[in-house]
Backbone as a printed PyTorch tensor [residue, N CA C, xyz], in Angstrom:
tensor([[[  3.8560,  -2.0250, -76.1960],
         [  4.9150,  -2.3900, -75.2830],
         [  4.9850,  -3.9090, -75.2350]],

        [[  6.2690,  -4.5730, -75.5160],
         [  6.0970,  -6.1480, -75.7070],
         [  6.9140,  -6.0350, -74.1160]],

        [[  6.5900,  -7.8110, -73.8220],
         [  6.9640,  -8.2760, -72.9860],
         [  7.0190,  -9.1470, -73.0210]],

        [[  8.2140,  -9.6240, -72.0400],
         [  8.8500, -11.8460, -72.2930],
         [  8.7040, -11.9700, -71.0070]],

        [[  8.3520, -13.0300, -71.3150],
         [  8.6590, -14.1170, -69.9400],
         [  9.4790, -14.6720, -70.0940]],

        [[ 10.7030, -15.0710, -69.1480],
         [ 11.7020, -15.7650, -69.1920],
         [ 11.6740, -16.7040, -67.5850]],

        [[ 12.0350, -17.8350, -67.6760],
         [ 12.7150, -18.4260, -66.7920],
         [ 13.5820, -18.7000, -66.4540]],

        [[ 14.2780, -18.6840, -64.8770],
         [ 15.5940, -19.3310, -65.1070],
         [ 15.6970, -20.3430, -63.5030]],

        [[ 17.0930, -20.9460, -63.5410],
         [ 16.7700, -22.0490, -62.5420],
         [ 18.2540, -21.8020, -61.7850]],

        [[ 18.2300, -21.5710, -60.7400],
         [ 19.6570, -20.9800, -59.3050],
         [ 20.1320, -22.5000, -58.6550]],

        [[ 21.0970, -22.9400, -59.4080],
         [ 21.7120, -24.4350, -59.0100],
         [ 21.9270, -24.1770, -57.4840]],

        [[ 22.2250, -23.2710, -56.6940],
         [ 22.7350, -23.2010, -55.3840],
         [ 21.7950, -22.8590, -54.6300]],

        [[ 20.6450, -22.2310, -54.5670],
         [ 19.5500, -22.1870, -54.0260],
         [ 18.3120, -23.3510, -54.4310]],

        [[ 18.3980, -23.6670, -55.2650],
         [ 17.2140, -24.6100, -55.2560],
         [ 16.2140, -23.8450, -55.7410]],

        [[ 15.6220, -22.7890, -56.2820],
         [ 14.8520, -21.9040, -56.6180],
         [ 14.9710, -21.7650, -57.8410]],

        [[ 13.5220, -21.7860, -57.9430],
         [ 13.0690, -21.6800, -59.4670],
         [ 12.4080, -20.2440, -59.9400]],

        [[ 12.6470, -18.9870, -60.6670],
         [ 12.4390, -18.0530, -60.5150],
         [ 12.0140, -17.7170, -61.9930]],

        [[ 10.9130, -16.6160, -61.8390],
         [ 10.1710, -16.2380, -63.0640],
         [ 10.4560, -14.2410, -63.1220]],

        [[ 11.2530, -14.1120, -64.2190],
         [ 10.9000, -12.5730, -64.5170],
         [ 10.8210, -12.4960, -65.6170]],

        [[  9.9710, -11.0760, -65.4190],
         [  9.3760, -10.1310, -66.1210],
         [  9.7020,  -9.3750, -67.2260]],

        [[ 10.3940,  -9.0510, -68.2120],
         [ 11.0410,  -7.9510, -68.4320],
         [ 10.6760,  -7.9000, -70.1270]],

        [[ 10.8060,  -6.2980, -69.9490],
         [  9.6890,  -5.6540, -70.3540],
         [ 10.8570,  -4.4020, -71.3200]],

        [[ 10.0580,  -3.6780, -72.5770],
         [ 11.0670,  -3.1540, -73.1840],
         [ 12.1140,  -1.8660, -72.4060]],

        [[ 11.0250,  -1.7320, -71.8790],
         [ 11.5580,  -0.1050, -70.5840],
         [ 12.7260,  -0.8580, -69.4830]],

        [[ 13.1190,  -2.3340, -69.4980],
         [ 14.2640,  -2.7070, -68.8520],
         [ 13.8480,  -3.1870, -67.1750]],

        [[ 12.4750,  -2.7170, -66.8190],
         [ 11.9530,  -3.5850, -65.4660],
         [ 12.0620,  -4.7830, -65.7100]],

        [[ 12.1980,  -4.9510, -64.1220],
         [ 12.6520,  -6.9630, -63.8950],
         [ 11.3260,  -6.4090, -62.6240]],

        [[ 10.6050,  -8.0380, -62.5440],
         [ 10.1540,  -8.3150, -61.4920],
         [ 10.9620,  -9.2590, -60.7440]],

        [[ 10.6970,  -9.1640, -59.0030],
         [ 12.1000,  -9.8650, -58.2830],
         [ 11.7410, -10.9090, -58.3810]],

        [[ 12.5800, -11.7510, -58.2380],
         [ 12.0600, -13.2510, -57.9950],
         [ 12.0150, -13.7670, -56.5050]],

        [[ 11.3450, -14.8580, -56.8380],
         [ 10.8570, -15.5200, -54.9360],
         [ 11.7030, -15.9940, -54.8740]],

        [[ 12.4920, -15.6490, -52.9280],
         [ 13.2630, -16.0190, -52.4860],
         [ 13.1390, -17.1360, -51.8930]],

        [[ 13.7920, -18.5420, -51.5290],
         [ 13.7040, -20.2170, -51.3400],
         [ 12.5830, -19.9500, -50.2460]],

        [[ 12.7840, -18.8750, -49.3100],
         [ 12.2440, -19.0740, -47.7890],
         [ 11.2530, -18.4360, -47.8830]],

        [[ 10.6280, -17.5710, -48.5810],
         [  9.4580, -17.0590, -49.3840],
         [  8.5690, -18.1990, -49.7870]],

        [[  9.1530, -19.0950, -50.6800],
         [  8.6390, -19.9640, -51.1330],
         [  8.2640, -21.2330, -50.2830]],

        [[  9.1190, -21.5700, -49.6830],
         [  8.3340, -22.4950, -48.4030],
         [  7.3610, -22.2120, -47.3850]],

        [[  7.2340, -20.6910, -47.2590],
         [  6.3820, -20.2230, -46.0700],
         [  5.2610, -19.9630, -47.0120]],

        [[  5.1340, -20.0460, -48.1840],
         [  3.6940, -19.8400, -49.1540],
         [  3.1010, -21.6370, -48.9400]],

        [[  3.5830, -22.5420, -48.7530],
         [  3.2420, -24.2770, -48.7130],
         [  3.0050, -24.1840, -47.3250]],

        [[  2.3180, -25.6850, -47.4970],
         [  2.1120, -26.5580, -46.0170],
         [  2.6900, -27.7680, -46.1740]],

        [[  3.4750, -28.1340, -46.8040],
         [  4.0530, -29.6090, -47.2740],
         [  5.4710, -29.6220, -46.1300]],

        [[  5.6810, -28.5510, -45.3450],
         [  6.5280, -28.3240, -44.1670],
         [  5.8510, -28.6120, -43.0930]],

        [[  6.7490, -28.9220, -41.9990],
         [  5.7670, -29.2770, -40.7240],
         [  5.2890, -28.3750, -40.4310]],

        [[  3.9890, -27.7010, -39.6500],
         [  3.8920, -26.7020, -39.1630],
         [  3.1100, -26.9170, -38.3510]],

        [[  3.8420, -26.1720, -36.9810],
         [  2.8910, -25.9120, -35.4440],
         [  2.3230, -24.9600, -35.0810]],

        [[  0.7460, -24.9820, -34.1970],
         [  0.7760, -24.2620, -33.9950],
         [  0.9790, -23.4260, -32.2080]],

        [[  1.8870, -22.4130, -32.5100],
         [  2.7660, -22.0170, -30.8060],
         [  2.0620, -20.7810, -30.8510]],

        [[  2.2320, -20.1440, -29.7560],
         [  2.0700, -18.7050, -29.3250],
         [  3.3910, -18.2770, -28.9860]],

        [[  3.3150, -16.8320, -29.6420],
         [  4.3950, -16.2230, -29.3830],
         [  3.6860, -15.0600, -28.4680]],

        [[  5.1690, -14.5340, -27.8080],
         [  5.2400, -13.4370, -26.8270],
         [  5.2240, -12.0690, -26.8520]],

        [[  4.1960, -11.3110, -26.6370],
         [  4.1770,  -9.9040, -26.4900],
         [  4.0080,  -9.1660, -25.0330]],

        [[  3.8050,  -8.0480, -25.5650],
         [  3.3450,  -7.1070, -24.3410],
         [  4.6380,  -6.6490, -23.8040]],

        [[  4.8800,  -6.3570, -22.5740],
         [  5.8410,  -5.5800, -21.4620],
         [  6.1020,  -6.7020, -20.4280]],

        [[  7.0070,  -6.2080, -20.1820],
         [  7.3380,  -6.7890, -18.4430],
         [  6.2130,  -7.0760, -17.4830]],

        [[  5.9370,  -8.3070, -17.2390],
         [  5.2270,  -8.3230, -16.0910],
         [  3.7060,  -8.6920, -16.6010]],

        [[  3.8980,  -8.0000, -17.9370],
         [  1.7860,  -7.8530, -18.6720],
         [  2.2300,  -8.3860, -20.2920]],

        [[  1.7970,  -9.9150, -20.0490],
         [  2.3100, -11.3540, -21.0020],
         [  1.3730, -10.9710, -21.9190]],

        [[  1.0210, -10.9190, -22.8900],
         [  0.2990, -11.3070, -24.1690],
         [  0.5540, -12.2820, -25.3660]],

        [[ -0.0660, -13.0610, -25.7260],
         [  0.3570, -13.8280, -26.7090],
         [ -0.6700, -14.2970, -27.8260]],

        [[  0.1040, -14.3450, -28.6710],
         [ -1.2310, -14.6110, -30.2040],
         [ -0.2320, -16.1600, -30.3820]],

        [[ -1.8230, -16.7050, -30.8050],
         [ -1.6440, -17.7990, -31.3580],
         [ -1.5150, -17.6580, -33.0740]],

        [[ -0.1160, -18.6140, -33.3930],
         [  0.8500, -18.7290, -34.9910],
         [  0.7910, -20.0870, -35.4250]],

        [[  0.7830, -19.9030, -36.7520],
         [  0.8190, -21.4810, -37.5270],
         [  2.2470, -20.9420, -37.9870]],

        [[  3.2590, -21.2890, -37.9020],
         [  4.6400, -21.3190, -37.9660],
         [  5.4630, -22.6630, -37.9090]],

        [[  6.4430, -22.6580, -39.1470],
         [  7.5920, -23.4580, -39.4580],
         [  8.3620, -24.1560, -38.0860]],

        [[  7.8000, -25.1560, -37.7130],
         [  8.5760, -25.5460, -36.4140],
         [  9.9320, -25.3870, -36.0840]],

        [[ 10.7530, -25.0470, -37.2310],
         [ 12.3570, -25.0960, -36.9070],
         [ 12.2590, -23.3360, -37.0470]],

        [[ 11.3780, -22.8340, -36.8810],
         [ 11.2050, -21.1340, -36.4160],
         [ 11.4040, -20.7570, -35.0930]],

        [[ 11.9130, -19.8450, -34.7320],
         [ 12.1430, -19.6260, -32.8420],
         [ 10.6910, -18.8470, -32.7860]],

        [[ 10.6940, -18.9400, -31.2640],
         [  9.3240, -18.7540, -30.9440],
         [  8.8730, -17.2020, -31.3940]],

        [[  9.7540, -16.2650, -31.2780],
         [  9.3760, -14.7790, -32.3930],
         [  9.8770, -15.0170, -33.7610]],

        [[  9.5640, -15.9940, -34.6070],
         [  9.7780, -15.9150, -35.6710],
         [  9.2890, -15.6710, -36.9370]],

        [[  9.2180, -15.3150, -38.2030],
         [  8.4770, -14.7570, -39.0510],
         [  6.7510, -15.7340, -39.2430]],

        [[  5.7070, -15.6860, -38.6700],
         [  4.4650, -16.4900, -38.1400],
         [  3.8360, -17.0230, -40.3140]],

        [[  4.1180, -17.6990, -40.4450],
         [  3.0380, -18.3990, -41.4270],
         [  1.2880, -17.3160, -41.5650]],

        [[  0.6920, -17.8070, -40.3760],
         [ -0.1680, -16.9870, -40.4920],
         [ -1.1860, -16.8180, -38.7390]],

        [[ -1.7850, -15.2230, -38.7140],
         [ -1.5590, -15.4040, -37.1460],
         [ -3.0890, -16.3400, -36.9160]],

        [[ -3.5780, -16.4860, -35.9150],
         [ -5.0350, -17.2570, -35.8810],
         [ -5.7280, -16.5480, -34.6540]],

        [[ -5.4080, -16.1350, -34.0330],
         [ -5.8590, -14.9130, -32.7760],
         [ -4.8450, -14.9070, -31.4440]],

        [[ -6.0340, -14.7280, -30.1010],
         [ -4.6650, -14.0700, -29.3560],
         [ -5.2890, -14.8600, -28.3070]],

        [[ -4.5970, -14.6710, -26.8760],
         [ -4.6090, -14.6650, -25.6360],
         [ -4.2970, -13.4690, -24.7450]],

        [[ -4.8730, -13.0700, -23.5300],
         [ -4.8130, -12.0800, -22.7980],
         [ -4.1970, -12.5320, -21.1350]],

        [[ -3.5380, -12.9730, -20.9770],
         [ -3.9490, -14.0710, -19.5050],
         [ -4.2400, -13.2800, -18.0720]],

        [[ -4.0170, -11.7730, -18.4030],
         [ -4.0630, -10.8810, -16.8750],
         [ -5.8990, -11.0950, -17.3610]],

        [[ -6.3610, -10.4480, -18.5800],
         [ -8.1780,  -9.9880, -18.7770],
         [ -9.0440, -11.8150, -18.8470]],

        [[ -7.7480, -12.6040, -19.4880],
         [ -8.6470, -13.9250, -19.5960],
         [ -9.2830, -13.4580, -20.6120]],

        [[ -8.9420, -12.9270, -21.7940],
         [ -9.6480, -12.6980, -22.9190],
         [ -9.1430, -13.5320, -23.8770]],

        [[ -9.9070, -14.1000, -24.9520],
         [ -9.2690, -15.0610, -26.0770],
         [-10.2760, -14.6060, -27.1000]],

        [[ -9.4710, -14.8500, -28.3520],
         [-10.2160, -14.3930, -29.7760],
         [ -9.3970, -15.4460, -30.4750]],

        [[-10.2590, -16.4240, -31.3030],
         [ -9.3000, -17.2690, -31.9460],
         [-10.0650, -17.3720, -33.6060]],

        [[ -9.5690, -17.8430, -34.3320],
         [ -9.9440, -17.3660, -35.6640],
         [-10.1860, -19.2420, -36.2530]],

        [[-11.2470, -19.7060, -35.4510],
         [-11.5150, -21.4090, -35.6250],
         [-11.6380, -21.9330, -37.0980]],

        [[-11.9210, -20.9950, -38.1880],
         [-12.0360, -21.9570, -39.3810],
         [-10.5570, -21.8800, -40.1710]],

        [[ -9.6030, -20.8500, -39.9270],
         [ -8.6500, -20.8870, -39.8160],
         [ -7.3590, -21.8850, -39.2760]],

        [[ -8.1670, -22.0400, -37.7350],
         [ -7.1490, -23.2350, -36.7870],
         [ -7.5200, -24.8500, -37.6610]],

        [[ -9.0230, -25.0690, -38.2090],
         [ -9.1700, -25.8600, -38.5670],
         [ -8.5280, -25.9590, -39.4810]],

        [[ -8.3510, -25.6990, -40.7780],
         [ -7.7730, -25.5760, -42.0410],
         [ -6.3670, -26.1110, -41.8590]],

        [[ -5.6670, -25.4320, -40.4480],
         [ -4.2310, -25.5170, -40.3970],
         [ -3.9900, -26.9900, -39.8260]],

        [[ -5.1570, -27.6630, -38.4410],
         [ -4.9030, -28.7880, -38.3700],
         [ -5.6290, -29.7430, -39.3700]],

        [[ -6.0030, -29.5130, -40.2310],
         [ -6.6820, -30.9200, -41.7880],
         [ -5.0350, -30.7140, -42.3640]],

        [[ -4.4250, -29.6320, -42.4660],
         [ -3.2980, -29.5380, -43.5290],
         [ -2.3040, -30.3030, -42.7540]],

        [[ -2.3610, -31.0070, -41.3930],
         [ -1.0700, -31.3370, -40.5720],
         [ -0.8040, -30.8690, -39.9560]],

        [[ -0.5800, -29.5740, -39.4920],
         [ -0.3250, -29.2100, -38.1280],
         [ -0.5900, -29.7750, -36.8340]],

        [[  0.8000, -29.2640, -35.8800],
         [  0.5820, -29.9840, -35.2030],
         [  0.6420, -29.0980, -34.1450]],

        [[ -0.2300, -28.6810, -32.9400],
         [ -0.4280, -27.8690, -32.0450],
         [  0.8670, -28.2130, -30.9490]],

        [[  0.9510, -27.1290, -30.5340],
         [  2.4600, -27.0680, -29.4380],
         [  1.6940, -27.8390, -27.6990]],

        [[  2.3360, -28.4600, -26.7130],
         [  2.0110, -28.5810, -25.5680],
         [  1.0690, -27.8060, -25.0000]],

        [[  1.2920, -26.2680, -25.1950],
         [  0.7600, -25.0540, -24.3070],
         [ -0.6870, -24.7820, -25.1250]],

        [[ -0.6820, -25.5250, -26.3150],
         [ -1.9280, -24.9490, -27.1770],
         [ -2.5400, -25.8280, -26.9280]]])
């Protein structure tokens, strides 16, 4: 079974894309622009807590996320949580470190 690699380059996206294809006619997809920026850290990135739980019973995990992201927005990567009714916290520190050496920049509330 042969197979090529081909490249090609999307003047209107800015994306540079690699497929697959193979004699049986599979394509592998290519990475989408916003795919591809949320794989880097060369973007600003903060880190916020976003909002869970119910009415009334707040939960929130702490996110390394794309600052021009709304606060439920697709998270970079999560780093742990907050509880504020139990006062419980789990945070994932060699993680938080990593994210502030790369630039990040922690939100007010963090």
């Amino acid at each position: 079974m042969a197979a090529t690699l081909s490249s090609s380059f999307v003047a209107s996206t800015g994306a540079v894309g690699f497929s697959l294809s193979s004699t049986d006619g599979l394509r592998a997809q290519r990475m989408q622009p916003c795919q591809q920026a949320r794989q880097t850290t060369e973007c600003a990135v903060r880190l916020r807590f976003t909002r869970g739980g119910r009415h009334k019973a707040p939960f929130y995990r702490l996110v390394a996320i794309d600052r021009k992201d709304r606060r439920e927005g697709r998270p970079l990567e999560f780093l742990g949580f907050y509880d504020p009714l139990k006062k419980e916290t789990q945070l994932n520190a060699p993680a938080i470190k990593k994210w502030l050496q790369n630039g990040a920049i922690p939100s007010d509330t963090v």
